Tab-separated table of C-alpha atoms and ligand atoms in Angstrom:
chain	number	residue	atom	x	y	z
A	1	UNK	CA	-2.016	-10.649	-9.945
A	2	UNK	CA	-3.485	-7.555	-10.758
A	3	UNK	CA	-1.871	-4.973	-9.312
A	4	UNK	CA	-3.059	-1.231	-7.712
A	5	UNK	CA	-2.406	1.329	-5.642
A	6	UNK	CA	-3.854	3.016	-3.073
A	7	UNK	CA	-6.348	6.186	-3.875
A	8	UNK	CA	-4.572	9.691	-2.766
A	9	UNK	CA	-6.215	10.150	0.993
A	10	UNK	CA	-7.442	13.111	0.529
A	11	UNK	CA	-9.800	11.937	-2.735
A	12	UNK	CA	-11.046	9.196	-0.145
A	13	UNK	CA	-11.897	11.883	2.472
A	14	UNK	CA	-13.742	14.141	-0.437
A	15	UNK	CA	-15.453	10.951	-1.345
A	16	UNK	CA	-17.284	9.987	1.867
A	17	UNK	CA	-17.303	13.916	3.781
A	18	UNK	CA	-21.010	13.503	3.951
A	19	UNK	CA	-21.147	10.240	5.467
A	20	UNK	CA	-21.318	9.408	9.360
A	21	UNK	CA	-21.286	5.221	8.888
A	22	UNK	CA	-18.721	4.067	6.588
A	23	UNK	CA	-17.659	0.229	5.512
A	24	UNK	CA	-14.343	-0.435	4.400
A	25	UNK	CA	-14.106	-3.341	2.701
A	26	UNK	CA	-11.312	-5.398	1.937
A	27	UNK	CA	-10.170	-8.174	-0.467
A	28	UNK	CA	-7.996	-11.238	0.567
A	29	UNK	CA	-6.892	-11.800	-3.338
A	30	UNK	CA	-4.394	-9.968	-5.754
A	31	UNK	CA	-4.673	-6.737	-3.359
A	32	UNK	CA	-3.747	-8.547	0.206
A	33	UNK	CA	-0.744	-9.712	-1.742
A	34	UNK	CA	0.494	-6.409	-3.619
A	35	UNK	CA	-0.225	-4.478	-0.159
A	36	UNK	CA	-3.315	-2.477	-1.042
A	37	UNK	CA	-6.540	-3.844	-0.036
A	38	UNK	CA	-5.997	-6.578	2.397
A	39	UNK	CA	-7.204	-6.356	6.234
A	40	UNK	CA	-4.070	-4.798	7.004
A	41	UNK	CA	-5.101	-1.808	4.556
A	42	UNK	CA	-8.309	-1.937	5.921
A	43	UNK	CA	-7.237	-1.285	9.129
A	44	UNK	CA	-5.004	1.653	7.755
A	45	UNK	CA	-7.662	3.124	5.705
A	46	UNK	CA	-9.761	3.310	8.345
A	47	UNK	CA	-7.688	4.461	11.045
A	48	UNK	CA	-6.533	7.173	9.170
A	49	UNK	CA	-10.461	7.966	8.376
A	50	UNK	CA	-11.158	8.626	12.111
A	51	UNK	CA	-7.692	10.474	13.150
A	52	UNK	CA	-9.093	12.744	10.316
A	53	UNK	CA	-12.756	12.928	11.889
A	54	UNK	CA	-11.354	13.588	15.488
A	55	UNK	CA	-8.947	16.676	13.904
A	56	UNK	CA	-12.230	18.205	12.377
A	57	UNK	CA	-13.957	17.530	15.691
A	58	UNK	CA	-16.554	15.306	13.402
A	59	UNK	CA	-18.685	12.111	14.303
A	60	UNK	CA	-17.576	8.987	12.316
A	61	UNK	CA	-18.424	5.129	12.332
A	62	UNK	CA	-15.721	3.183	10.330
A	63	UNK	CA	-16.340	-0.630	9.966
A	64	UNK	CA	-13.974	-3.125	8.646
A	65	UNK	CA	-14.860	-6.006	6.833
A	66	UNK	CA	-12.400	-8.265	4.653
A	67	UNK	CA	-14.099	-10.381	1.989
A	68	UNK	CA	-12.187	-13.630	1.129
A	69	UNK	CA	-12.733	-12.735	-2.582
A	70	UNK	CA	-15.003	-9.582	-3.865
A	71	UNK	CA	-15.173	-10.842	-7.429
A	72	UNK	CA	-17.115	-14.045	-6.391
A	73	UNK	CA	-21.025	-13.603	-5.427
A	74	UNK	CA	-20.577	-16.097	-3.147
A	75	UNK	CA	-18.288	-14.176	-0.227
A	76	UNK	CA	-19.875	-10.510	-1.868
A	77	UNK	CA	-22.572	-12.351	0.005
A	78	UNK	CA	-20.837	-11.961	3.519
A	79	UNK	CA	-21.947	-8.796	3.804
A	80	UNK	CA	-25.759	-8.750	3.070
A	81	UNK	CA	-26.859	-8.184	6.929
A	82	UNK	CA	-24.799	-5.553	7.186
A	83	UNK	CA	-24.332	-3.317	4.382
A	84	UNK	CA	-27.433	-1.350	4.429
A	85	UNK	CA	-26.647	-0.123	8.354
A	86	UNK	CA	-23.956	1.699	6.586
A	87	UNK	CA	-24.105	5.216	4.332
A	88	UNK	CA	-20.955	4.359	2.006
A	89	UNK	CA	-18.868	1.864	1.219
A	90	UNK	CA	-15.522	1.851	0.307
A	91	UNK	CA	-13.910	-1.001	-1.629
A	92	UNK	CA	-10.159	-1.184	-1.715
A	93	UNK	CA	-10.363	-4.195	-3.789
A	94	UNK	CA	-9.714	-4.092	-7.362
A	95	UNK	CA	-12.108	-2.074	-9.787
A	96	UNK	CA	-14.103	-5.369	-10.108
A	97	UNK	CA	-14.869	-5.688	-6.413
A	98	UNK	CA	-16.734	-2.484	-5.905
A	99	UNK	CA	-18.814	-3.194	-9.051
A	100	UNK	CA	-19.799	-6.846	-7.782
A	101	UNK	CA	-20.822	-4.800	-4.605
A	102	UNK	CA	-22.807	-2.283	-6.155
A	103	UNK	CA	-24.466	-5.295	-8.394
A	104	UNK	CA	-25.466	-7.213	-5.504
A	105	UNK	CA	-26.138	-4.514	-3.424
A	106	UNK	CA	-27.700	-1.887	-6.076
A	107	UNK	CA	-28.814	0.652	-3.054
A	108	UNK	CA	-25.754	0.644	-1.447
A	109	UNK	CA	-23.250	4.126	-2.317
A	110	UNK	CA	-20.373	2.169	-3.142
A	111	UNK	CA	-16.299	3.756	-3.506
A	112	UNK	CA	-13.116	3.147	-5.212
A	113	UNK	CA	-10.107	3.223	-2.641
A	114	UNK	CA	-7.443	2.421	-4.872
A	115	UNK	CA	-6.570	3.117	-8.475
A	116	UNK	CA	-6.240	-0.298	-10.380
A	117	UNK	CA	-3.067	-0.308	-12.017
A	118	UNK	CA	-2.364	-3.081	-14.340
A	119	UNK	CA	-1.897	-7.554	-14.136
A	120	UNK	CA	1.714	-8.145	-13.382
A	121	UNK	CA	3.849	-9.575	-10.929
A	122	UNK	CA	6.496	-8.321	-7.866
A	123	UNK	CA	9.876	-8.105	-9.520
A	124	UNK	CA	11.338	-6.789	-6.149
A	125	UNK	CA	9.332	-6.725	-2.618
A	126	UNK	CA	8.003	-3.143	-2.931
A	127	UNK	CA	8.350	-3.055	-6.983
A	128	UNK	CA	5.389	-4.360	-9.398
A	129	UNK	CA	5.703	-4.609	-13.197
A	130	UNK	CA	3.725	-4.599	-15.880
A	131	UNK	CA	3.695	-8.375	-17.648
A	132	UNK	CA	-0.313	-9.350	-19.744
A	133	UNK	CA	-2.289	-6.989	-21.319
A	134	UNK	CA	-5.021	-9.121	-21.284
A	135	UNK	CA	-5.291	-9.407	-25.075
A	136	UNK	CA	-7.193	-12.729	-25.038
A	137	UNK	CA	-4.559	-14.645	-27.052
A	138	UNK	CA	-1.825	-15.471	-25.564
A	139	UNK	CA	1.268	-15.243	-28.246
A	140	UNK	CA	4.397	-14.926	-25.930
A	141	UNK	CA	5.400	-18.322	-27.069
A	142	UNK	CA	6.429	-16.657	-30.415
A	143	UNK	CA	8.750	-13.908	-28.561
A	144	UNK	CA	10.680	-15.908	-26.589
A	145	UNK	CA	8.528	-15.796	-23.634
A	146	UNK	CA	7.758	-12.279	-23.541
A	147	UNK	CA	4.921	-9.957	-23.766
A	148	UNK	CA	5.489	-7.181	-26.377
A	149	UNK	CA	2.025	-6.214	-26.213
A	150	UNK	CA	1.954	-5.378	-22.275
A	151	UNK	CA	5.642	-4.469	-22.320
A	152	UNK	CA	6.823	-2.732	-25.662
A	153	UNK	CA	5.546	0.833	-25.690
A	154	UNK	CA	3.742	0.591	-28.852
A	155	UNK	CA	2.948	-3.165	-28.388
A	156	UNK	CA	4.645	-4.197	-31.382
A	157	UNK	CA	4.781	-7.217	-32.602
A	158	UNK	CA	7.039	-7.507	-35.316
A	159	UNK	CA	10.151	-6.001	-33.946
A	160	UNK	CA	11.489	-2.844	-32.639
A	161	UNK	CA	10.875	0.586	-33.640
A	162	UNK	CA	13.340	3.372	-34.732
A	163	UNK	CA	13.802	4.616	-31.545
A	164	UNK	CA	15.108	1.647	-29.429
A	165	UNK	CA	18.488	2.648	-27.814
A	166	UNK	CA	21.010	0.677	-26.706
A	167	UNK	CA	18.324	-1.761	-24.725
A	168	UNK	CA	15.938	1.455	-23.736
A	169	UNK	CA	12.817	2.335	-24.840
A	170	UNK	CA	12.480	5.927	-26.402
A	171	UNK	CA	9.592	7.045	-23.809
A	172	UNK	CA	11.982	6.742	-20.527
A	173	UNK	CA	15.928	6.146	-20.375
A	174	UNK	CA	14.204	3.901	-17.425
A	175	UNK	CA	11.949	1.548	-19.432
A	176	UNK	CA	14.074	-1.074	-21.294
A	177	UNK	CA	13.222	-1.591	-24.989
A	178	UNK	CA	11.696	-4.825	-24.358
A	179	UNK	CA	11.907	-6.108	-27.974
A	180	UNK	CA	15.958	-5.460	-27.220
A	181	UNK	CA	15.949	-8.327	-25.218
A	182	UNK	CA	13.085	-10.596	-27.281
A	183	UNK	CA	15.972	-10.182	-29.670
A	184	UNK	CA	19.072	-11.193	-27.445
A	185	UNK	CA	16.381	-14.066	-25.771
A	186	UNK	CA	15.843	-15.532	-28.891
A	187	UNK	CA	19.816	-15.255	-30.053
A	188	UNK	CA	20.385	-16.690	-26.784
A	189	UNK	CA	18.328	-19.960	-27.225
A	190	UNK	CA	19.599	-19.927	-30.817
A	191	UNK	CA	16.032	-18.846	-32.384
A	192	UNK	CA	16.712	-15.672	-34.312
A	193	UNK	CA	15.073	-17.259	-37.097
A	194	UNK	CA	11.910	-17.656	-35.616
A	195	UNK	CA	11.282	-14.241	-35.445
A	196	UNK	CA	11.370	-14.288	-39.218
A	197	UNK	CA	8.505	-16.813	-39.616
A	198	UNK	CA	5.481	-15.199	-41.169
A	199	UNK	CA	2.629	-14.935	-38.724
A	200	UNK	CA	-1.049	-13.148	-39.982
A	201	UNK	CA	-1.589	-10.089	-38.233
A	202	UNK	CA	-2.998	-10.791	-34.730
A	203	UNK	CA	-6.849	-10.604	-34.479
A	204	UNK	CA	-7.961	-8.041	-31.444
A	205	UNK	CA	-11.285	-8.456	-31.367
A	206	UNK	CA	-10.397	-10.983	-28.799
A	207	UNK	CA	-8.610	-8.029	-26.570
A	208	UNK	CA	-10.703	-4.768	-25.298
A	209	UNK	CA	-10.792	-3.825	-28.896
A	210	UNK	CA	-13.960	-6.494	-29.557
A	211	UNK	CA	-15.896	-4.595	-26.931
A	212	UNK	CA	-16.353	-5.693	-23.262
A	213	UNK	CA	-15.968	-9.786	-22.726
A	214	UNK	CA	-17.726	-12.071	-21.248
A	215	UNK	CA	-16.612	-16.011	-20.733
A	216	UNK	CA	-18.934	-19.084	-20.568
A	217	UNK	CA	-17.608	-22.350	-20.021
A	218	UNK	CA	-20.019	-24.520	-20.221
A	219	UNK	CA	-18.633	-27.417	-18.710
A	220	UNK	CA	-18.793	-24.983	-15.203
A	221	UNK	CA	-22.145	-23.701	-15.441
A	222	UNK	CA	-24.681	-24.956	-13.085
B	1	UNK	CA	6.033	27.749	28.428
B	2	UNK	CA	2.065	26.200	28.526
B	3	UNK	CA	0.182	23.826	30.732
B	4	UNK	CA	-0.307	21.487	27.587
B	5	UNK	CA	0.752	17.929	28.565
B	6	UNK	CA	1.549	16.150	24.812
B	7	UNK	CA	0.838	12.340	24.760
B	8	UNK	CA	3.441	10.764	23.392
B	9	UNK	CA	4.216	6.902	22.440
B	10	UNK	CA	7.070	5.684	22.201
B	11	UNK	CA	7.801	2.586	20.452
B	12	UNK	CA	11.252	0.736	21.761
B	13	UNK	CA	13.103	-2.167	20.669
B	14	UNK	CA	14.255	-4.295	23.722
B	15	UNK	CA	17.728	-4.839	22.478
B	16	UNK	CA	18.877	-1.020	21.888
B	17	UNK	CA	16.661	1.629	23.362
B	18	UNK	CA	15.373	-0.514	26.505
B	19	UNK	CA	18.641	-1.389	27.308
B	20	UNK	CA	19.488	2.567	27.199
B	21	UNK	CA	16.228	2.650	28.749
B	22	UNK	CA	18.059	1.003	31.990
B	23	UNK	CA	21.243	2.523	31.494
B	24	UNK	CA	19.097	5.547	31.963
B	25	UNK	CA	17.438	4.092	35.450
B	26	UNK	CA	20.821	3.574	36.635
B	27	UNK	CA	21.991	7.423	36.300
B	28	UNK	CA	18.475	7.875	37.834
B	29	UNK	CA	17.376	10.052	34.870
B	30	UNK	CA	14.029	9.607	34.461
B	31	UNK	CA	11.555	10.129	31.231
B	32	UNK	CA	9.116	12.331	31.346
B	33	UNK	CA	5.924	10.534	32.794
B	34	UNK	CA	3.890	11.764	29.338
B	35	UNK	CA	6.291	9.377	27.088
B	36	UNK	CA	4.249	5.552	27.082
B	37	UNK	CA	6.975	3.031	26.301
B	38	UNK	CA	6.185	0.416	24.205
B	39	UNK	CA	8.522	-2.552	23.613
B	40	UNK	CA	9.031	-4.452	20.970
B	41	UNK	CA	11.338	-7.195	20.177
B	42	UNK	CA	12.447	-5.449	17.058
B	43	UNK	CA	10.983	-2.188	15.428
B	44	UNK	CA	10.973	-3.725	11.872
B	45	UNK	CA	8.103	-5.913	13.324
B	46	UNK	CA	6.105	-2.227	13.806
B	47	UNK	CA	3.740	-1.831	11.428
B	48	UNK	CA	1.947	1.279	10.036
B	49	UNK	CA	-1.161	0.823	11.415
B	50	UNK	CA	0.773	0.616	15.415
B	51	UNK	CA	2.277	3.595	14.224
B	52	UNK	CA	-1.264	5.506	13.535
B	53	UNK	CA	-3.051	4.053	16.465
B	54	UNK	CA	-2.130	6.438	19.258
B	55	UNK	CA	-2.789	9.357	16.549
B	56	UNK	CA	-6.523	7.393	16.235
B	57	UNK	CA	-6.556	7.279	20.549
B	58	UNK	CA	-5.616	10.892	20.777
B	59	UNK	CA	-1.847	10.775	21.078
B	60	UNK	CA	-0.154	14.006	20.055
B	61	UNK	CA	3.210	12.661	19.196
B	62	UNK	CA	4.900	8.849	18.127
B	63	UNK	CA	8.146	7.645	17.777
B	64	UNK	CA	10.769	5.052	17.420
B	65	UNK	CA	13.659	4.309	19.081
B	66	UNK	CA	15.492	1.526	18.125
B	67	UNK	CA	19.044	0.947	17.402
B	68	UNK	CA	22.092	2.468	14.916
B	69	UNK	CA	21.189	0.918	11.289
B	70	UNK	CA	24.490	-0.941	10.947
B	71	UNK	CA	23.952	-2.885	14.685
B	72	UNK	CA	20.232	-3.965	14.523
B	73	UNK	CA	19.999	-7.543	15.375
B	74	UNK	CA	17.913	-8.369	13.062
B	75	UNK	CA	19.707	-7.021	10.316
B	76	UNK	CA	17.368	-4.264	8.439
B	77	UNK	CA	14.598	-4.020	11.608
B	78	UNK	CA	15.271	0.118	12.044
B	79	UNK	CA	15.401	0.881	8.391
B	80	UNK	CA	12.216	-0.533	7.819
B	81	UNK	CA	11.078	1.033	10.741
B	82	UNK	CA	12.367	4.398	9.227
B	83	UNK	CA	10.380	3.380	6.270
B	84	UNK	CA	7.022	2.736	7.513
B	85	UNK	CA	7.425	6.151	9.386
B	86	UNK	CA	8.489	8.255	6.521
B	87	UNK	CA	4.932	6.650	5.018
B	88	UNK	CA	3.129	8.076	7.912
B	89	UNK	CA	4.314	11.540	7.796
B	90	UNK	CA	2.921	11.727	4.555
B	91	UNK	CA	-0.680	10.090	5.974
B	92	UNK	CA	-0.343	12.907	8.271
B	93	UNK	CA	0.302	15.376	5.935
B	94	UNK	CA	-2.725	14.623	4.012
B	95	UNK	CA	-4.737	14.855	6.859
B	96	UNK	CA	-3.216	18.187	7.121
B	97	UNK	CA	-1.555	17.343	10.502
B	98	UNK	CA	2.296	18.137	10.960
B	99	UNK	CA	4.735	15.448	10.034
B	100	UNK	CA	6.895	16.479	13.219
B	101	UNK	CA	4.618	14.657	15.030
B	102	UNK	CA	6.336	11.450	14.399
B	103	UNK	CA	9.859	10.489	14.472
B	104	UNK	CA	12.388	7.889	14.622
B	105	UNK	CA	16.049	8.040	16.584
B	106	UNK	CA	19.028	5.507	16.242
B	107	UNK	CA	20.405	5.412	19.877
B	108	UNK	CA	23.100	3.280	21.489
B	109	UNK	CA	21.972	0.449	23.906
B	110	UNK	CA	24.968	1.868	26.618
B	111	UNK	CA	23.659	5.474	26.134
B	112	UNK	CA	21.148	6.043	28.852
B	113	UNK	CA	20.933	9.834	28.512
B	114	UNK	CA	20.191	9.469	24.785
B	115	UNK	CA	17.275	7.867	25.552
B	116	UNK	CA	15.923	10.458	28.018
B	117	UNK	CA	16.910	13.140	26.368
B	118	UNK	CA	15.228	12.051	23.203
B	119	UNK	CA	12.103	12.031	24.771
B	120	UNK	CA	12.518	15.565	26.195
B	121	UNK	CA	13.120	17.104	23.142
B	122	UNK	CA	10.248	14.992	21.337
B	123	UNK	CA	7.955	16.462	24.415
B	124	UNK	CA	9.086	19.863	23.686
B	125	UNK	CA	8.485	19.639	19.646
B	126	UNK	CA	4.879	18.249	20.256
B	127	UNK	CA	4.163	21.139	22.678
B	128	UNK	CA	4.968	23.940	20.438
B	129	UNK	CA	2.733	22.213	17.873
B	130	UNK	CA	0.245	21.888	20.648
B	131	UNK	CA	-2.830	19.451	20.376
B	132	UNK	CA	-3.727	17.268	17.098
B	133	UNK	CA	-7.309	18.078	17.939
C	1	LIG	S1	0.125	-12.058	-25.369
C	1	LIG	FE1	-1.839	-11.324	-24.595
C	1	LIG	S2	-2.472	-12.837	-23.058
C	1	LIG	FE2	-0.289	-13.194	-23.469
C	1	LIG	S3	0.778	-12.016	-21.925
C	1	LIG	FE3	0.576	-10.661	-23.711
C	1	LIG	S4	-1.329	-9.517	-23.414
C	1	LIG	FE4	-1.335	-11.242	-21.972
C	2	LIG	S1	11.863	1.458	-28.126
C	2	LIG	FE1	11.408	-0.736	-27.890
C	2	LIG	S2	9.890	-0.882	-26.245
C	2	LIG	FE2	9.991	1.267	-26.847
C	2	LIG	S3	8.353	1.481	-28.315
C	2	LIG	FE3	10.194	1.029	-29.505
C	2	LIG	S4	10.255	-1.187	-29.712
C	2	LIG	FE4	8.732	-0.735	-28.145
């Protein structure tokens, strides 16, 4: 899922101070799930936006809306009776979901309420980690089943650095050395060897590095 | 001390604090009629938006009563409880409103005063921080 966190409150509040109608808008994907932008949050978000406007004696309207998806036109389309009634618009869905709003809805003042982290999974309930980089070619067949590029520091790719120590990564005593246990995977399943096998250097113009990306399937296109 | 009467909620499990609740009934001690009781079957099933309601309807003061950590019937109810209102002291806090203003006790289900007096002393921390508003 991709994962994020919630936007320091006081940002938020700086963000819509000059507004009197505000929609919050939630997300029923990746951020219901990692506890950041589902209805629940909504709910939060937007209580905690009118305890603030009765403490500073101001005049607020918070609505709540909760879009099954905001990266699909389709439910972005939910809201087109009611978005212009409001002055801003806070997303807490991913970074995507408040640019498909402001796409679709270009006169609308449109906010980020959370800080999109990274893709990765729950490890513990409470505890997300970092697990694809989205490079665009997926190679974690080659390292045992593990990502060096999202988790390695440097996103190496053909073995550790100088500074791995005793399984932790030289940046934190608290990030293991991920390429520490590629190693011990692959000794494990009796594929050291592997690692050995001459690959060409990996081509990133299918990652960020090729500029922004854009998919077509054909087959899917109407 | 001042004619401010503080709002406060009160969020109790059934098993622990309403049973002190009655305990409490029985010694004819009675809360303070500004303290709302709410009950709930557990208070790991309170969530933090219940918790910031009352602040959003005017209340001046929240807290939880529930039971010891080691004796909740649900296992881990309280703690999480504890949890989700350490998380709203710090919503509070950002809104620049005092933390004090909600709490969460571990009281004995047999303990009757506990449970009044509990609410007496929450009533007297809310009214020397007077209003939210
Ligand atoms: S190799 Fe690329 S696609 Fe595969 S997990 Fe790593 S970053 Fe993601
Ligand atoms: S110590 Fe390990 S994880 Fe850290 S940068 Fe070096 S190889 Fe990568």
């Amino acid at each position: 899922m991709i994962v994020a966190e919630p936007k320091p409150i006081k940002e938020i509040l700086e963000m819509v101070k000059d507004f009197k109608k505000v929609l919050i808008i939630g997300c029923k994907g990746c951020v219901t799930v990692c506890n950041v932008g589902g209805s629940k949050e909504v709910g939060i978000l937007a209580s905690t936006l009118r305890i603030d406007a009765k403490k500073n004696g101001k005049k607020i309207e918070v609505e709540e809306h909760t879009l099954e998806r905001q990266c699909d036109p389709e439910y972005v389309d939910e809201i087109k009776d009611i978005i212009n009634d409001y002055e801003a618009v806070i997303s807490i869905a991913c970074g995507v979901g408040p640019q498909f709003l402001s796409e679709r809805f270009p006169s609308a003042r449109v906010f980020p309420g959370v800080n999109t982290k990274f893709m990765g999974g729950a490890t513990e309930h409470g505890i997300w980690s970092e697990r694809c980089a989205g490079c665009g070619q997926c190679v974690i067949h080659y390292f045992g089943g593990i990502c060096p590029i999202a988790r390695c520091s440097k996103s190496l790719l053909n073995g550790p650095c100088g500074g791995s120590d005793h399984g932790k990564c030289e940046i934190s005593k608290d990030v293991d050395c991920i390429w520490d246990i590629i190693v011990r995977k692959m000794m494990e399943q009796d594929r050291l060897d592997e690692l050995l096998e001459f690959k060409p250097p990996k081509s990133w113009t299918t990652a960020r590095d090729g500029g922004p990306r854009q998919l077509i399937r054909e087959e899917l296109v109407i | 001390m001042n004619d401010f009467k503080p709002q406060i909620i009160a969020f109790c499990c059934t098993n622990c604090a309403s049973s002190a609740a009655q305990v409490a009934e029985g010694m004819k001690k009675t809360l303070p009629e500004n303290v709302k009781i709410i009950q709930v079957p557990c208070t790991g099933r309170i969530e933090v938006l219940h918790l910031l309601k009352p602040f959003e309807e005017g209340a001046d003061g929240v807290y939880v009563a529930g039971c010891q950590e080691d004796s909740c019937q649900y296992v881990s109810g309280i703690t999480k409880a504890a949890k989700r209102v350490e998380h709203v002291k710090k919503i509070l806090e950002e809104l620049d409103i005092e933390p004090e203003r909600i709490s969460v006790f571990n009281l004995y289900a047999g303990k009757g005063h506990e449970f009044v007096q509990v609410a007496l002393d929450m009533t007297d921390k809310i009214k020397e921080l007077g209003p939210v508003m």
